[in-house]
Tab-separated table of C-alpha atoms in Angstrom:
chain	number	residue	atom	x	y	z
B	289	UNK	CA	23.732	12.310	2.834
B	290	UNK	CA	24.116	14.606	-0.142
B	291	UNK	CA	27.264	12.799	-1.247
B	292	UNK	CA	25.180	9.666	-1.876
B	293	UNK	CA	23.286	11.363	-4.698
B	294	UNK	CA	26.252	11.577	-7.153
B	295	UNK	CA	27.064	7.938	-6.366
B	296	UNK	CA	23.495	6.823	-7.015
B	297	UNK	CA	23.206	8.709	-10.314
B	298	UNK	CA	25.509	6.153	-11.934
B	299	UNK	CA	22.841	3.501	-11.368
B	300	UNK	CA	19.728	5.547	-12.186
B	301	UNK	CA	18.139	5.508	-15.623
B	302	UNK	CA	14.813	7.322	-15.775
B	303	UNK	CA	13.774	5.434	-18.913
B	304	UNK	CA	13.750	1.984	-17.295
B	305	UNK	CA	10.836	0.154	-15.700
B	306	UNK	CA	12.861	-0.275	-12.518
B	307	UNK	CA	13.045	3.498	-12.082
B	308	UNK	CA	9.259	3.790	-12.494
B	309	UNK	CA	8.748	0.983	-9.983
B	310	UNK	CA	10.979	2.618	-7.370
B	311	UNK	CA	9.359	5.999	-8.010
B	312	UNK	CA	5.951	4.458	-7.323
B	313	UNK	CA	7.285	2.831	-4.141
B	314	UNK	CA	8.556	6.217	-2.964
B	315	UNK	CA	5.149	7.763	-3.653
B	316	UNK	CA	3.472	4.971	-1.693
B	317	UNK	CA	5.893	5.656	1.176
B	318	UNK	CA	4.934	9.343	1.137
B	319	UNK	CA	8.088	10.694	-0.534
B	320	UNK	CA	7.233	12.944	-3.483
B	321	UNK	CA	10.784	14.162	-4.149
B	322	UNK	CA	12.377	12.339	-7.092
B	323	UNK	CA	15.819	13.557	-5.989
B	324	UNK	CA	15.671	10.935	-3.240
B	325	UNK	CA	15.855	8.088	-5.770
B	326	UNK	CA	19.578	8.618	-6.579
B	327	UNK	CA	20.228	8.957	-2.828
B	328	UNK	CA	18.397	5.661	-2.331
B	329	UNK	CA	20.565	3.883	-4.899
B	330	UNK	CA	23.686	5.493	-3.474
B	331	UNK	CA	22.759	4.235	0.001
B	332	UNK	CA	22.252	0.694	-1.330
B	333	UNK	CA	25.701	0.680	-2.943
B	334	UNK	CA	27.361	2.307	0.071
B	335	UNK	CA	25.945	-0.244	2.526
B	336	UNK	CA	26.865	-3.090	0.170
B	337	UNK	CA	30.492	-1.936	0.446
B	338	UNK	CA	30.517	-0.733	4.055
B	339	UNK	CA	29.311	-3.868	5.849
B	340	UNK	CA	31.846	-6.259	4.235
B	341	UNK	CA	34.666	-3.751	4.809
B	342	UNK	CA	33.800	-3.409	8.511
B	343	UNK	CA	33.685	-7.174	8.912
B	344	UNK	CA	36.930	-7.643	6.968
B	345	UNK	CA	38.746	-5.145	9.200
B	346	UNK	CA	37.433	-6.755	12.383
B	347	UNK	CA	37.552	-10.378	11.225
B	348	UNK	CA	40.504	-11.339	13.449
B	349	UNK	CA	40.396	-8.948	16.402
B	350	UNK	CA	36.659	-9.195	17.142
B	351	UNK	CA	35.146	-12.168	15.294
B	352	UNK	CA	38.217	-14.459	15.553
B	353	UNK	CA	37.693	-15.745	12.009
B	354	UNK	CA	40.742	-16.558	9.900
B	355	UNK	CA	39.470	-19.089	7.324
B	356	UNK	CA	39.578	-17.404	3.866
B	357	UNK	CA	36.571	-19.279	2.481
B	358	UNK	CA	34.412	-18.402	5.477
B	359	UNK	CA	35.525	-14.769	5.353
B	360	UNK	CA	34.618	-14.558	1.661
B	361	UNK	CA	31.205	-16.146	2.260
B	362	UNK	CA	30.367	-13.774	5.115
B	363	UNK	CA	31.494	-10.758	3.069
B	364	UNK	CA	29.200	-11.787	0.201
B	365	UNK	CA	26.272	-12.275	2.593
B	366	UNK	CA	26.888	-8.893	4.237
B	367	UNK	CA	27.156	-7.191	0.839
B	368	UNK	CA	23.788	-8.627	-0.196
B	369	UNK	CA	22.269	-7.679	3.164
B	370	UNK	CA	23.550	-4.114	2.859
B	371	UNK	CA	22.271	-3.818	-0.709
B	372	UNK	CA	18.753	-5.013	0.122
B	373	UNK	CA	18.435	-3.343	3.542
B	374	UNK	CA	17.064	-0.056	2.070
B	375	UNK	CA	14.449	-2.102	0.167
B	376	UNK	CA	13.333	-3.715	3.413
B	377	UNK	CA	13.134	-0.384	5.232
B	378	UNK	CA	11.204	1.199	2.354
B	379	UNK	CA	8.662	-1.635	2.283
B	380	UNK	CA	8.300	-1.397	6.060
B	381	UNK	CA	7.607	2.324	5.740
B	382	UNK	CA	5.003	1.643	3.025
B	383	UNK	CA	3.315	-1.051	5.116
B	384	UNK	CA	3.030	1.189	8.181
B	385	UNK	CA	1.720	4.057	6.090
B	386	UNK	CA	-0.898	1.827	4.459
B	387	UNK	CA	-2.049	0.589	7.853
B	388	UNK	CA	-2.484	4.130	9.126
B	389	UNK	CA	-4.351	5.210	5.994
B	390	UNK	CA	-6.600	2.145	6.184
B	391	UNK	CA	-7.557	3.023	9.761
B	392	UNK	CA	-8.598	6.507	8.649
B	393	UNK	CA	-10.707	5.505	5.632
B	394	UNK	CA	-14.020	4.922	7.522
B	395	UNK	CA	-13.981	8.340	9.212
B	396	UNK	CA	-12.912	10.093	6.019
B	397	UNK	CA	-15.652	8.364	4.035
B	398	UNK	CA	-18.328	9.322	6.565
B	399	UNK	CA	-17.229	12.972	6.487
B	400	UNK	CA	-17.182	12.907	2.682
B	401	UNK	CA	-20.722	11.522	2.530
B	402	UNK	CA	-21.979	14.211	4.924
B	403	UNK	CA	-20.276	16.987	2.932
B	404	UNK	CA	-21.611	15.791	-0.432
B	405	UNK	CA	-25.142	15.278	0.905
B	406	UNK	CA	-24.978	18.807	2.337
B	407	UNK	CA	-24.529	20.158	-1.198
B	408	UNK	CA	-20.763	20.498	-1.561
B	409	UNK	CA	-19.076	19.482	-4.797
B	410	UNK	CA	-16.893	16.392	-4.784
B	411	UNK	CA	-13.603	18.261	-5.090
B	412	UNK	CA	-14.538	20.767	-2.376
B	413	UNK	CA	-15.717	17.902	-0.165
B	414	UNK	CA	-12.416	16.051	-0.644
B	415	UNK	CA	-10.543	19.206	0.319
B	416	UNK	CA	-12.740	19.610	3.410
B	417	UNK	CA	-12.100	16.006	4.418
B	418	UNK	CA	-8.349	16.589	4.068
B	419	UNK	CA	-8.629	19.540	6.459
B	420	UNK	CA	-10.788	17.659	8.969
B	421	UNK	CA	-8.521	14.611	9.281
B	422	UNK	CA	-5.246	16.544	9.168
B	423	UNK	CA	-4.481	15.980	12.852
B	424	UNK	CA	-5.753	12.404	13.124
B	425	UNK	CA	-4.476	10.913	9.857
B	426	UNK	CA	-1.841	13.029	8.151
B	427	UNK	CA	-0.889	10.489	5.403
B	428	UNK	CA	-4.472	10.242	4.111
B	429	UNK	CA	-4.877	14.007	4.397
B	430	UNK	CA	-1.707	14.535	2.351
B	431	UNK	CA	-2.957	12.199	-0.380
B	432	UNK	CA	-6.293	14.004	-0.622
B	433	UNK	CA	-4.491	17.343	-0.785
B	434	UNK	CA	-2.271	16.019	-3.564
B	435	UNK	CA	-5.407	14.894	-5.418
B	436	UNK	CA	-6.739	18.458	-5.271
B	437	UNK	CA	-3.380	19.884	-6.343
B	438	UNK	CA	-3.399	17.642	-9.423
B	439	UNK	CA	-6.864	18.906	-10.323
B	440	UNK	CA	-5.728	22.511	-9.963
B	441	UNK	CA	-2.737	21.751	-12.162
B	442	UNK	CA	-5.093	20.761	-14.979
B	443	UNK	CA	-5.272	16.995	-14.634
B	444	UNK	CA	-8.657	15.406	-15.274
B	445	UNK	CA	-10.620	13.991	-12.370
B	446	UNK	CA	-10.413	10.357	-13.584
B	447	UNK	CA	-6.624	10.593	-13.930
B	448	UNK	CA	-6.294	12.225	-10.506
B	449	UNK	CA	-8.445	9.501	-8.946
B	450	UNK	CA	-6.417	6.744	-10.629
B	451	UNK	CA	-3.221	8.325	-9.337
B	452	UNK	CA	-4.753	8.458	-5.871
B	453	UNK	CA	-5.408	4.720	-6.017
B	454	UNK	CA	-1.889	3.976	-7.284
B	455	UNK	CA	-0.185	6.081	-4.617
B	456	UNK	CA	-2.118	4.598	-1.713
B	457	UNK	CA	-2.316	1.068	-3.185
B	458	UNK	CA	-5.145	-0.085	-0.936
B	459	UNK	CA	-7.969	-2.100	-2.478
B	460	UNK	CA	-10.686	-0.047	-0.767
B	461	UNK	CA	-9.247	3.203	-2.142
B	462	UNK	CA	-8.944	1.706	-5.628
B	463	UNK	CA	-12.585	0.623	-5.496
B	464	UNK	CA	-13.518	4.083	-4.236
B	465	UNK	CA	-11.639	5.733	-7.120
B	466	UNK	CA	-13.271	3.398	-9.655
B	467	UNK	CA	-16.707	4.207	-8.210
B	468	UNK	CA	-16.165	7.959	-8.556
B	469	UNK	CA	-14.797	7.571	-12.093
B	470	UNK	CA	-17.848	5.567	-13.163
B	471	UNK	CA	-20.186	8.002	-11.418
B	472	UNK	CA	-18.545	10.945	-13.152
B	473	UNK	CA	-18.627	9.140	-16.507
B	474	UNK	CA	-22.311	8.193	-16.456
B	475	UNK	CA	-23.565	11.279	-14.621
B	476	UNK	CA	-25.238	9.467	-11.743
B	477	UNK	CA	-25.739	10.941	-8.285
B	478	UNK	CA	-22.446	11.166	-6.411
B	479	UNK	CA	-24.197	11.461	-3.040
B	480	UNK	CA	-26.239	8.310	-3.614
B	481	UNK	CA	-23.204	6.398	-4.894
B	482	UNK	CA	-21.131	7.439	-1.879
B	483	UNK	CA	-23.910	6.519	0.552
B	484	UNK	CA	-24.244	3.068	-1.043
B	485	UNK	CA	-20.484	2.560	-1.019
B	486	UNK	CA	-20.284	3.691	2.612
B	487	UNK	CA	-22.901	1.130	3.651
B	488	UNK	CA	-21.146	-1.607	1.661
B	489	UNK	CA	-17.786	-0.637	3.116
B	490	UNK	CA	-19.163	-0.761	6.660
B	491	UNK	CA	-20.589	-4.233	6.012
B	492	UNK	CA	-17.217	-5.422	4.692
B	493	UNK	CA	-15.513	-4.096	7.825
B	494	UNK	CA	-17.913	-6.039	10.031
B	495	UNK	CA	-17.273	-9.189	7.994
B	496	UNK	CA	-13.499	-8.735	8.282
B	497	UNK	CA	-13.787	-8.246	12.037
B	498	UNK	CA	-15.888	-11.409	12.334
B	499	UNK	CA	-13.365	-13.321	10.222
B	500	UNK	CA	-10.468	-12.170	12.413
B	501	UNK	CA	-12.422	-13.072	15.551
B	502	UNK	CA	-13.196	-16.536	14.148
B	503	UNK	CA	-9.491	-17.184	13.441
B	504	UNK	CA	-8.367	-16.064	16.896
B	505	UNK	CA	-9.075	-19.340	18.793
B	506	UNK	CA	-7.049	-21.321	16.245
B	507	UNK	CA	-4.113	-18.919	16.552
B	508	UNK	CA	-4.215	-19.205	20.355
B	509	UNK	CA	-3.821	-22.993	20.354
B	510	UNK	CA	-0.025	-23.035	19.929
B	511	UNK	CA	0.718	-20.351	22.592
B	512	UNK	CA	-1.630	-22.128	24.996
B	513	UNK	CA	0.068	-25.499	24.478
B	514	UNK	CA	3.619	-24.135	24.638
B	515	UNK	CA	3.335	-21.524	27.395
B	516	UNK	CA	0.058	-21.474	29.328
B	517	UNK	CA	-0.637	-25.189	29.869
B	518	UNK	CA	2.911	-26.039	31.084
B	519	UNK	CA	2.743	-23.171	33.590
B	520	UNK	CA	-0.639	-24.351	34.863
B	521	UNK	CA	0.629	-27.927	35.069
B	522	UNK	CA	3.644	-26.881	37.133
B	523	UNK	CA	1.488	-24.703	39.399
B	524	UNK	CA	-1.141	-27.382	40.012
B	525	UNK	CA	1.022	-30.505	40.072
B	526	UNK	CA	4.180	-29.015	41.555
B	527	UNK	CA	3.238	-29.215	45.258
B	528	UNK	CA	1.916	-32.767	44.865
B	529	UNK	CA	5.073	-33.836	43.025
B	530	UNK	CA	7.253	-32.378	45.802
B	531	UNK	CA	5.294	-34.236	48.493
B	532	UNK	CA	5.551	-37.508	46.573
B	533	UNK	CA	9.291	-36.946	46.151
B	534	UNK	CA	9.788	-36.342	49.890
B	535	UNK	CA	7.651	-39.373	50.749
B	536	UNK	CA	9.759	-41.607	48.513
B	537	UNK	CA	12.971	-40.277	50.081
B	538	UNK	CA	11.739	-41.012	53.621
B	539	UNK	CA	10.996	-44.587	52.648
């Protein structure tokens, strides 16, 4: 895949907003290597050329298509599909990573509260949480480790927390980062703030679960009507319908 990098460099300009947007998407997907961005652009261009070429070569022997206008239309559609396919895969990767991180937030928050209430500093507690959840939630552990690495590199805690929220891009993490920034700014108790946030977060989780449970019966209506009820109708009425049919034939 290294040959894609020179191809992608023709389309990469580090000064544009599009480059910053894609860089942020890569961070949210868990890729911290900026060298992958030219490879990403190279892959988009390569697929945009490859799919139409494959179809064009096989248009007669496999697809049995000879109309020029239809061939041109399909080539354009395949070129667009090939160009946007990496975007779709990247967003799918981000979505799966967010889901996994979201599932690990409650446990990580509980461990963090325990560590801070036991007397550990916030940064040391975050590092301890990263170690504890390493096996169960590697993406969240990696983000917490990166937060600590930024602090060691000289970045201020508010900036490191903001970057944490941007990389993960989950509302709960952004609220968590804002809480710690405000706590650090005004000098209030971190342990008390974390305990309050943990209780609030747990209440929100219960409310979300209740909301999902309340929506479930409505979502089940269509599958019941289309699949379950017809099967029950056939099972219950089938034997009677067969008997009626035979009775009518005998008459």
